[in-house]
CSV table of C-alpha atoms in Angstrom, one decimal:
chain,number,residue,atom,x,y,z
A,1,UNK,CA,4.8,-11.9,12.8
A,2,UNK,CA,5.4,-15.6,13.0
A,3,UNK,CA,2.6,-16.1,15.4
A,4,UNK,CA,0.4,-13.8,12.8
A,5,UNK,CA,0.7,-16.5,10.1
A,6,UNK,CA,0.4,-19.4,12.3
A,7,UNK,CA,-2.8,-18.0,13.4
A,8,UNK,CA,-3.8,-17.0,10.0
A,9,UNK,CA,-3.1,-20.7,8.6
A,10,UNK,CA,-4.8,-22.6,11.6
A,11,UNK,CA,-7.9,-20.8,10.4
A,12,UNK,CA,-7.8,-22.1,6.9
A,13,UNK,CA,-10.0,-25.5,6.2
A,14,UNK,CA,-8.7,-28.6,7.2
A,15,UNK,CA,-8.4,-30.2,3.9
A,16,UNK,CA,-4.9,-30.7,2.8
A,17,UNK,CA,-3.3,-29.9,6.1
A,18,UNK,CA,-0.8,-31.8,7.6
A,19,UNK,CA,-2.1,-34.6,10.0
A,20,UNK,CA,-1.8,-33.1,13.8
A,21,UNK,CA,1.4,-34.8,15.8
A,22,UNK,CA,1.8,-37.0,12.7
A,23,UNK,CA,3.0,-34.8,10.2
A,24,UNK,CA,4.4,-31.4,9.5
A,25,UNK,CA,4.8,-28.7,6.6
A,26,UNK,CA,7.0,-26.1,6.0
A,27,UNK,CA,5.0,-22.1,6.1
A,28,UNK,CA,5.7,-19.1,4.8
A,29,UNK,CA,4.2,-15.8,4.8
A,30,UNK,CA,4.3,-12.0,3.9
A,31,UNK,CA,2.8,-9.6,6.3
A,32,UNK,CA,1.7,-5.8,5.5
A,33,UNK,CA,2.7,-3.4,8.1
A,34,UNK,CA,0.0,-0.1,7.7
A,35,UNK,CA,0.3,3.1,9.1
A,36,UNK,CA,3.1,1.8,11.2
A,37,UNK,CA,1.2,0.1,13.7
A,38,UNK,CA,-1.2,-2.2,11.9
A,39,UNK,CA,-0.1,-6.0,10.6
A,40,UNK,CA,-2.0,-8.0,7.9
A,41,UNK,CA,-1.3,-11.2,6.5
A,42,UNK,CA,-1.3,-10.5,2.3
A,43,UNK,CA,0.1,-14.3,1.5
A,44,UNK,CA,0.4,-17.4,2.9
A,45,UNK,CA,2.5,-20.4,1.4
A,46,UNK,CA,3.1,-24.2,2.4
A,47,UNK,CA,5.1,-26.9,0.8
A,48,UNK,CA,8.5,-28.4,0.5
A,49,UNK,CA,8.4,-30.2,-3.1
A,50,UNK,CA,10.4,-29.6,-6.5
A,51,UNK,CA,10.4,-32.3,-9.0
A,52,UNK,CA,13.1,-33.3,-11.0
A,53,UNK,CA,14.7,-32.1,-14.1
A,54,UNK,CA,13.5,-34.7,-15.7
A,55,UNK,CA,9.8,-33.9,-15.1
A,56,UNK,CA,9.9,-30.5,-16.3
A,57,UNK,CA,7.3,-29.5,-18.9
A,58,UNK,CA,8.4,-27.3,-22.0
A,59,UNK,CA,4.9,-26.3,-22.1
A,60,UNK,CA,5.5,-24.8,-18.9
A,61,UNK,CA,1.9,-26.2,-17.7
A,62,UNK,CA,3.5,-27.5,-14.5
A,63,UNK,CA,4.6,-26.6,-11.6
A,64,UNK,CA,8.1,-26.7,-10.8
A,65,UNK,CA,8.7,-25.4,-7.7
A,66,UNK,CA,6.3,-25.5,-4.7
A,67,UNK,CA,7.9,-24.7,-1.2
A,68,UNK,CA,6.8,-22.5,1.3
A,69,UNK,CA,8.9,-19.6,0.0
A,70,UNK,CA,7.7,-19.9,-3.5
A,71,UNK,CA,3.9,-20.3,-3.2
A,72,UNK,CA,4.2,-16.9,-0.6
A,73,UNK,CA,6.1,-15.2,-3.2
A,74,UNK,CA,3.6,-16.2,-5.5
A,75,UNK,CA,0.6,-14.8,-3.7
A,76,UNK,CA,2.4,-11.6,-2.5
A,77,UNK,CA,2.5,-11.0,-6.3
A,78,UNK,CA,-1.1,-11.9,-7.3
A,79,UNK,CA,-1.9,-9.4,-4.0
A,80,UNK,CA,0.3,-6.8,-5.9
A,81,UNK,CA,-1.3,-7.6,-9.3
């Protein structure tokens, strides 16, 4: 499954990637297992940033939380949705 992902995120643009040998992300993902034999990729997250308390937004109109964990649970649910 891991080597699912990683195949499924080197296939993603270039833009916004971590720099090769010079810097690295943290990756996530959640993978679909079908009629017992079949694996998908459904969401794929990167990141290891929160801000601070004291940047939160009472609005809600940011983001607070964005590691790897997160932004896969995130698109797991927009898949379900």
């Amino acid at each position: 499954m891991a080597s699912l992902c990683y195949n499924h995120f080197s296939k993603l643009p270039k833009k916004g990637k971590p720099q090769l040998r010079k810097e690295w992300t943290i990756l996530a993902g959640v993978v679909l297992l079908t009629n017992g034999e079949s694996l998908h990729v459904v969401a794929l997250g990167t990141g290891s940033k929160c801000i601070g308390q004291g940047k939160l937004s009472a609005a809600g109109d940011m983001l607070n939380d964005s590691h790897a964990e997160v932004m896969a649970r995130r698109g797991f649910l927009r898949y379900l949705y």
